[in-house]
XYZ file of C-alpha atoms in Angstrom:
522
model
C -13.271 -21.204 -0.790
C -16.321 -20.000 0.675
C -13.835 -19.147 3.745
C -11.288 -17.768 1.221
C -13.801 -15.437 -0.684
C -15.166 -14.240 2.531
C -12.203 -13.827 3.449
C -10.741 -12.273 0.630
C -13.628 -9.688 0.749
C -12.371 -8.203 4.586
C -8.659 -8.297 3.284
C -10.233 -6.213 0.046
C -11.084 -3.319 2.073
C -7.862 -3.775 4.410
C -5.550 -3.304 1.548
C -7.761 -0.514 0.150
C -6.869 1.576 3.885
C -3.237 0.404 3.678
C -2.468 1.850 0.227
C -4.515 5.118 1.196
C -2.007 5.503 3.726
C 1.432 4.594 2.640
C 0.381 7.031 -0.211
C -0.117 9.661 2.260
C 3.039 8.418 4.356
C 5.473 7.888 0.847
C 4.331 10.110 -0.812
C 2.538 13.112 0.348
C 5.100 13.365 2.836
C 8.655 13.685 1.215
C 7.013 16.002 -1.390
C 5.854 18.138 1.577
C 9.711 18.622 2.640
C 11.835 22.014 1.336
C 12.217 20.907 -2.864
C 14.938 20.546 -3.501
C 16.379 23.747 -6.036
C 18.014 21.752 -8.852
C 14.679 19.679 -8.870
C 12.937 19.210 -12.551
C 10.065 17.456 -13.284
C 9.874 16.121 -17.209
C 8.103 14.321 -19.743
C 10.234 11.261 -20.915
C 8.941 9.550 -23.841
C 8.175 5.583 -23.066
C 8.698 2.892 -25.114
C 5.371 3.608 -28.162
C 4.940 6.919 -26.971
C 3.702 6.487 -23.636
C 4.254 10.174 -22.023
C 5.965 8.777 -18.369
C 6.399 11.858 -15.677
C 9.946 12.506 -14.121
C 11.982 14.788 -11.803
C 15.654 14.943 -13.273
C 17.621 16.146 -9.803
C 21.397 16.885 -10.499
C 24.499 18.177 -8.296
C 24.456 21.637 -7.931
C 27.659 22.618 -9.286
C 26.052 21.278 -13.025
C 27.104 23.482 -15.124
C 28.158 21.513 -18.502
C 31.460 21.093 -18.177
C 31.947 16.886 -17.214
C 29.438 14.401 -16.589
C 27.850 12.748 -13.451
C 27.255 8.777 -13.159
C 23.280 8.459 -13.701
C 21.174 7.093 -11.087
C 18.056 5.991 -12.628
C 14.399 5.528 -10.387
C 11.636 3.856 -10.794
C 8.783 4.529 -8.569
C 6.803 1.891 -6.000
C 3.348 0.539 -6.577
C 0.969 2.601 -6.433
C 3.281 5.705 -5.118
C 4.078 9.110 -6.954
C 6.688 10.278 -8.831
C 7.367 12.369 -5.352
C 8.632 9.358 -3.750
C 12.117 9.306 -3.585
C 12.745 13.002 -3.852
C 14.987 12.899 -0.217
C 16.944 10.112 -1.398
C 17.839 11.742 -5.420
C 18.548 14.781 -3.377
C 21.081 13.073 -1.304
C 22.303 11.167 -4.264
C 22.862 14.794 -5.720
C 24.833 16.042 -3.699
C 27.494 13.636 -3.585
C 27.766 13.458 -7.237
C 25.146 12.076 -9.294
C 22.501 12.724 -11.768
C 19.240 10.942 -10.406
C 16.148 10.829 -12.900
C 12.954 9.310 -11.119
C 9.451 8.079 -13.009
C 6.525 6.969 -12.585
C 5.615 4.255 -13.753
C 3.602 3.832 -16.921
C -0.217 3.232 -16.207
C 0.552 4.329 -12.175
C -1.126 8.120 -11.542
C -0.138 11.226 -14.501
C 1.799 8.789 -16.197
C 0.476 7.343 -19.410
C -0.637 3.948 -20.634
C -2.435 1.215 -18.448
C -0.522 -1.612 -15.455
C 1.411 -3.991 -17.178
C 3.546 -5.392 -13.429
C 7.060 -5.307 -14.968
C 5.813 -6.913 -18.508
C 7.532 -5.482 -21.988
C 6.241 -2.037 -22.152
C 8.129 -1.319 -18.537
C 11.555 -2.684 -19.917
C 11.399 -0.726 -22.703
C 10.591 2.652 -20.320
C 13.398 1.495 -18.967
C 15.554 1.981 -21.177
C 14.197 4.545 -22.606
C 14.198 6.943 -19.895
C 18.304 6.214 -20.072
C 18.028 7.429 -23.230
C 16.289 10.609 -22.185
C 18.386 11.239 -19.096
C 22.048 10.514 -21.638
C 19.993 12.933 -24.119
C 18.834 15.831 -21.821
C 21.546 15.698 -18.291
C 25.204 15.784 -18.345
C 24.616 11.878 -16.960
C 27.613 9.692 -17.780
C 27.043 6.211 -20.432
C 29.684 4.372 -19.161
C 28.336 4.679 -15.139
C 24.247 3.853 -15.347
C 22.850 2.622 -11.977
C 19.091 1.140 -11.062
C 18.095 0.964 -8.442
C 14.090 1.627 -6.908
C 11.811 0.030 -3.793
C 8.968 -3.096 -4.568
C 8.288 -2.555 -8.020
C 10.594 -0.219 -9.022
C 13.358 -2.955 -7.562
C 11.851 -5.650 -9.713
C 11.772 -3.493 -12.890
C 15.120 -2.124 -11.894
C 17.029 -6.157 -12.514
C 14.398 -7.255 -15.761
C 15.854 -3.497 -16.495
C 19.484 -4.906 -16.069
C 18.683 -8.156 -17.464
C 17.983 -6.740 -20.893
C 19.944 -3.200 -21.152
C 23.340 -3.322 -21.126
C 24.008 0.251 -20.400
C 23.209 -0.898 -16.661
C 26.259 -1.752 -14.714
C 25.129 -1.425 -11.084
C 21.513 -2.487 -9.453
C 20.117 -1.082 -5.984
C 16.772 -4.049 -5.010
C 15.157 -2.915 -2.491
C 12.634 -4.615 -0.978
C 11.976 -6.524 -4.851
C 11.146 -9.763 -6.288
C 12.929 -12.296 -8.286
C 10.266 -15.237 -8.902
C 7.187 -13.695 -9.150
C 5.487 -16.537 -8.859
C 7.237 -17.968 -5.357
C 6.149 -14.905 -4.128
C 2.176 -14.269 -4.169
C 2.180 -18.857 -5.133
C 4.250 -20.223 -3.141
C 3.631 -23.744 -2.017
C 1.024 -23.490 -5.410
C -0.795 -21.852 -2.760
C -2.992 -18.037 -2.969
C -1.113 -14.875 -0.973
C -4.525 -13.811 -1.059
C -3.976 -11.019 1.138
C -1.010 -10.244 -0.535
C -2.120 -10.243 -3.677
C -5.641 -7.667 -2.610
C -3.371 -5.010 -1.633
C -1.564 -4.630 -4.876
C -5.110 -4.953 -6.577
C -6.798 -2.826 -4.644
C -3.261 -0.120 -4.906
C -3.717 -0.423 -8.456
C -7.402 0.172 -8.683
C -6.979 3.166 -6.485
C -4.171 5.298 -7.908
C -3.470 3.470 -11.821
C -5.302 1.068 -14.357
C -4.917 -1.748 -14.395
C -4.421 -3.237 -17.759
C -7.189 -5.603 -19.125
C -4.482 -8.743 -19.541
C -3.958 -7.548 -15.088
C -7.770 -7.982 -14.497
C -8.185 -11.135 -15.910
C -5.310 -12.585 -14.042
C -6.159 -11.002 -10.750
C -9.989 -13.104 -11.706
C -8.490 -15.925 -11.905
C -5.934 -15.738 -9.498
C -8.893 -15.109 -6.818
C -11.166 -17.520 -8.452
C -8.269 -20.317 -7.647
C -8.559 -21.025 -11.947
C -7.350 -23.934 -12.033
C -7.469 -24.242 -15.869
C -5.504 -20.986 -15.341
C -2.856 -22.027 -13.628
C -0.009 -22.520 -15.765
C -0.778 -19.402 -18.150
C -0.861 -17.630 -14.762
C 2.619 -19.185 -14.417
C 3.795 -18.335 -17.628
C 2.785 -14.614 -17.220
C 4.296 -14.478 -13.841
C 8.158 -16.018 -15.207
C 7.810 -13.924 -18.230
C 8.277 -10.838 -15.284
C 10.786 -12.697 -13.193
C 13.997 -11.485 -13.246
C 15.299 -15.091 -12.148
C 13.820 -15.926 -15.592
C 16.716 -13.910 -17.202
C 20.095 -15.092 -14.751
C 21.858 -15.760 -17.491
C 21.619 -12.580 -19.321
C 22.154 -11.021 -15.661
C 24.845 -12.812 -15.419
C 25.899 -11.910 -18.874
C 25.818 -8.077 -18.925
C 27.473 -8.200 -15.394
C 25.388 -5.513 -13.379
C 26.903 -5.147 -9.514
C 23.741 -6.843 -8.217
C 22.703 -5.489 -3.908
C 19.060 -7.072 -3.246
C 17.647 -6.137 0.418
C 14.687 -7.051 2.155
C 13.144 -7.800 5.144
C 12.301 -11.284 6.661
C 9.091 -10.543 7.267
C 8.059 -9.517 3.838
C 4.072 -10.774 3.163
C 4.865 -9.318 -0.779
C 7.950 -10.614 -1.562
C 9.081 -13.116 1.223
C 12.620 -13.543 1.384
C 13.308 -17.214 0.369
C 13.315 -16.310 -3.857
C 16.117 -13.723 -3.341
C 18.689 -16.397 -1.903
C 18.018 -18.958 -4.390
C 18.249 -16.199 -6.823
C 20.888 -14.153 -5.496
C 23.204 -17.872 -4.933
C 22.570 -18.173 -8.842
C 24.260 -15.047 -9.067
C 27.896 -14.294 -10.709
C 28.259 -11.150 -10.582
C 29.917 -8.493 -8.491
C 26.776 -9.169 -5.611
C 25.667 -8.558 -2.021
C 22.832 -9.868 0.166
C 21.135 -7.453 2.854
C 18.360 -9.026 5.787
C 16.673 -6.726 8.844
C 13.814 -7.132 10.490
C 10.309 -5.965 8.804
C 7.134 -6.160 6.245
C 7.477 -5.292 3.112
C 9.441 -1.869 2.260
C 9.653 -0.942 6.246
C 13.113 -1.429 6.266
C 13.486 1.237 3.526
C 10.459 3.819 4.300
C 12.611 6.314 6.988
C 15.102 6.887 3.988
C 12.737 7.637 1.981
C 11.735 10.823 4.260
C 15.704 11.358 4.098
C 16.156 10.298 7.870
C 19.573 7.677 8.146
C 18.793 4.624 6.880
C 20.615 1.496 6.457
C 19.341 0.541 3.288
C 20.796 3.450 1.863
C 23.440 3.902 3.197
C 24.530 1.099 1.901
C 22.602 1.538 -1.936
C 24.742 4.483 -1.840
C 28.673 3.003 -0.566
C 27.813 0.566 -3.772
C 27.059 3.115 -6.069
C 30.369 4.924 -4.930
C 32.287 2.028 -5.473
C 30.143 0.215 -8.739
C 29.997 3.427 -10.962
C 32.330 5.835 -8.861
C 35.279 3.857 -8.552
C 35.300 4.257 -4.658
C 37.289 2.407 -2.798
C 35.138 2.794 0.651
C 35.406 -1.244 1.220
C 32.107 -2.476 1.132
C 33.444 -4.961 -2.463
C 35.970 -6.742 0.871
C 32.670 -6.728 3.416
C 31.324 -10.306 3.782
C 28.621 -10.229 1.024
C 26.089 -11.701 2.755
C 24.403 -9.203 5.985
C 21.833 -10.385 8.189
C 20.552 -8.331 11.472
C 18.294 -10.907 13.415
C 15.063 -10.308 14.058
C 16.060 -11.254 18.421
C 19.325 -8.714 18.652
C 20.429 -5.196 16.840
C 23.920 -6.006 15.980
C 25.043 -7.378 11.732
C 26.391 -10.552 11.205
C 28.630 -10.943 7.746
C 28.696 -15.004 5.958
C 30.598 -15.381 2.700
C 27.247 -16.905 1.105
C 24.151 -18.148 1.943
C 24.529 -21.076 2.268
C 27.062 -20.271 5.027
C 24.367 -19.057 7.483
C 22.435 -22.150 8.532
C 25.943 -23.598 8.603
C 24.556 -26.294 10.726
C 21.119 -27.964 11.267
C 18.745 -29.263 13.868
C 16.271 -32.111 13.070
C 13.074 -31.956 15.388
C 11.349 -35.606 14.832
C 8.158 -35.853 13.763
C 7.036 -38.038 15.534
C 3.278 -40.792 15.344
C -0.378 -40.613 13.289
C -1.405 -36.992 13.769
C -5.227 -36.282 12.012
C -6.744 -33.440 11.697
C -9.747 -31.744 10.095
C -9.941 -29.145 7.455
C -11.487 -25.604 6.764
C -11.547 -24.932 11.060
C -8.942 -21.794 11.696
C -6.602 -23.655 15.017
C -6.154 -20.329 16.063
C -2.360 -20.441 14.878
C -2.023 -18.074 12.073
C 0.639 -16.047 10.370
C -0.424 -12.845 11.207
C -1.634 -9.205 9.750
C -0.037 -8.061 6.430
C 2.000 -5.574 6.741
C 1.032 -5.267 10.926
C 2.248 -8.379 12.246
C 5.749 -7.567 11.188
C 6.194 -4.281 11.727
C 5.250 -4.957 15.200
C 8.094 -7.527 15.356
C 10.507 -5.237 13.520
C 9.811 -2.024 16.296
C 9.459 -4.002 19.641
C 10.226 -7.567 18.876
C 6.106 -8.658 19.499
C 5.282 -11.239 16.078
C 2.040 -13.230 15.991
C 1.548 -15.665 19.263
C -0.475 -18.748 20.081
C -0.901 -20.862 23.329
C 1.230 -23.900 22.085
C -1.038 -25.611 24.568
C -4.333 -24.659 23.958
C -4.364 -25.498 20.538
C -7.424 -27.661 19.542
C -5.492 -30.759 18.548
C -8.212 -32.188 16.659
C -7.380 -28.784 14.390
C -3.498 -28.155 15.018
C -1.216 -30.872 14.742
C 1.321 -30.298 17.549
C 5.020 -31.482 18.150
C 7.716 -30.256 20.334
C 11.459 -30.445 20.879
C 12.731 -30.409 23.856
C 14.287 -28.302 26.484
C 17.319 -26.891 25.101
C 19.935 -25.663 27.674
C 21.402 -23.395 25.267
C 19.704 -20.254 23.052
C 19.407 -21.567 19.160
C 19.957 -19.404 16.801
C 18.430 -20.040 14.033
C 19.156 -18.915 11.254
C 18.240 -19.763 7.078
C 14.945 -21.092 5.904
C 13.391 -24.648 7.615
C 12.705 -27.460 6.321
C 9.799 -29.872 6.683
C 9.338 -33.584 5.012
C 5.941 -35.376 6.313
C 3.767 -38.154 4.753
C 0.468 -37.065 4.450
C -2.928 -38.982 3.553
C -5.787 -37.096 2.633
C -9.264 -37.504 2.039
C -9.906 -35.514 -0.713
C -7.976 -35.049 -4.219
C -7.380 -31.838 -3.137
C -6.427 -29.215 0.346
C -4.133 -26.837 1.924
C -1.722 -27.071 4.724
C -0.332 -24.567 6.736
C 3.338 -24.753 8.287
C 3.996 -22.860 12.148
C 7.607 -22.437 13.635
C 7.138 -21.358 16.626
C 9.604 -20.529 19.634
C 7.482 -22.040 22.767
C 8.329 -20.520 26.483
C 8.013 -22.184 29.606
C 4.192 -21.279 30.167
C 3.252 -22.471 26.731
C 3.223 -19.113 24.418
C 4.331 -19.957 21.427
C 6.651 -17.113 18.675
C 6.094 -17.229 15.659
C 9.375 -18.146 14.006
C 8.204 -18.847 10.755
C 5.798 -20.308 8.077
C 4.439 -21.238 4.911
C 1.521 -22.534 2.864
C 1.229 -25.998 0.635
C -1.894 -27.096 -1.579
C -2.188 -30.326 -3.310
C -4.278 -30.985 -6.371
C -5.283 -34.441 -8.134
C -3.888 -37.087 -4.599
C -6.143 -40.408 -4.590
C -7.592 -40.318 -1.573
C -6.682 -42.710 0.895
C -3.324 -43.201 -0.587
C 0.013 -41.560 1.653
C 2.240 -38.890 -0.053
C 5.316 -37.659 0.326
C 5.890 -33.493 1.119
C 8.428 -31.478 1.037
C 8.473 -27.717 2.707
C 10.587 -24.732 2.637
C 8.854 -22.412 5.568
C 9.591 -18.975 4.727
C 13.559 -17.855 5.421
C 14.403 -16.015 9.016
C 17.019 -15.283 12.217
C 15.907 -15.715 14.866
C 16.992 -16.259 18.211
C 15.748 -19.184 20.396
C 16.365 -18.291 24.750
C 17.711 -21.370 26.649
C 14.924 -23.280 28.722
C 12.492 -22.586 25.753
C 11.360 -25.518 22.841
C 10.948 -25.289 19.033
C 7.224 -26.733 18.288
C 5.885 -27.206 14.934
C 2.296 -26.332 14.231
C 0.349 -27.639 10.919
C -3.391 -26.316 10.001
C -5.808 -25.618 6.957
C -6.876 -22.011 7.314
C -4.960 -18.971 7.586
C -6.136 -15.354 6.523
C -2.781 -15.123 4.918
C -3.871 -17.870 2.035
C -6.544 -18.964 0.064
C -7.646 -22.436 1.068
C -8.023 -25.238 -0.765
C -9.858 -27.990 1.724
C -12.813 -29.643 0.608
C -15.634 -28.797 3.328
C -15.024 -32.011 5.614
C -11.338 -32.979 4.067
C -9.070 -35.200 6.943
C -5.187 -34.450 6.449
C -3.166 -37.688 8.520
C -0.128 -36.384 9.041
C 2.150 -39.894 9.787
C 6.023 -40.985 10.272
C 6.496 -43.993 8.451
C 9.740 -46.201 9.412
C 11.603 -46.001 5.942
C 10.910 -42.485 5.889
C 10.360 -40.583 8.654
C 9.157 -37.470 9.347
C 10.935 -33.769 10.302
C 11.446 -30.382 10.215
C 15.401 -30.119 9.636
C 16.362 -26.126 11.725
C 19.004 -23.794 10.181
C 21.396 -22.715 13.158
C 24.401 -20.320 13.359
C 27.592 -21.856 13.538
C 28.562 -20.810 17.355
């Protein structure tokens, strides 16, 4: 745990810096543009009378003689209410009343940060109430959208307010626990970024401060309490209500999202029975949407507009007839359409993880998932994911298995799955699995990764491990191999390996170990 705390202090500094940069880029820059002529800055009474600072943009020809569909935009975590002005103007120009508001606890809005808790959900309904009473909005056609924090609040609001008929949830979450505590492992850089941003730009509630304290302290006595807190704030918890209410839901995310990894959106999408669409693109958290916040051409916001045009205006623009799952590979520029998520990786190829391999814990082997935001942005813009020299990885600290050389390109699509048998010398521990694309010179480019933590195991007794790596779309060139690497330390996560721990991976004849790689049907 000493390693984790030291890394966390460093991460917190980076989180604060990243927050300040993001706040300047996403908040100040749109505000610096010419303000929309029809904008009104307003105070809205939220739940319990808490004042929410908002703004309204209406169609230029709105004269009170007719109503318009309403779109409500809750702000992202840590960003001011001017975040969506460029998009609000575009939506207003196409015939919508648009109300953006700063969620409670941030910037000039009142209250404390509740992390999409009941007060935030109630606030969304209060904003709809206010818009219907104070603008020419059509109560029969209400939509909600947002990036990140605003995305999650929009989904939660749709589960609790039947008036919401369409949602665009961009770089959001469906399962908060599966996002920052996947594999029973704390995603330390992601959580530190959220914590730092909240402290800089808002007022964390006493409950939230305690949640972060227990989270970073790895307090197992508080684990179930933390999980319950997260589930209460997860749209996936309310899947039945969402399906019953019937709002049309668009989900969009980045393959490399280090705040809300793509897996949890895909699982959520499969459970939805309402009109739905799932989009994945290269990039990290909210980076696929960012150019749209400046008013520049942007695929995510274009599809968001088309989604609302169809489900709030009834425009026959064909979005309901397109393949509902749309993916852009990290390796190529075009979109691929699929009828559902399970069709993405239509075939699976297993790589056998034979033999027995023992590694020592507490040392970073050199295989890492990268740095929050930076690594996935480099991958998005220049196709430069984190790399490692596979032949040079110290086998004392990293277990390595490789496939044969592939005669043809392998189009990895979906979720790779690891199955192995593990024996530890300690009752607790953490491993991190990495899937690499290995070129002729042995340089591995990261395809995917995921952490896994265990507690309460009997030292020396083997047990099974099943781990889903983060979903992705990546093309492995002909002549390359795939390699699975497992080590115990990664700066992205808190590790739980006691000093001196050793992990042994084996492949019993009756239960062989493997990694199952999903491939696009050729």
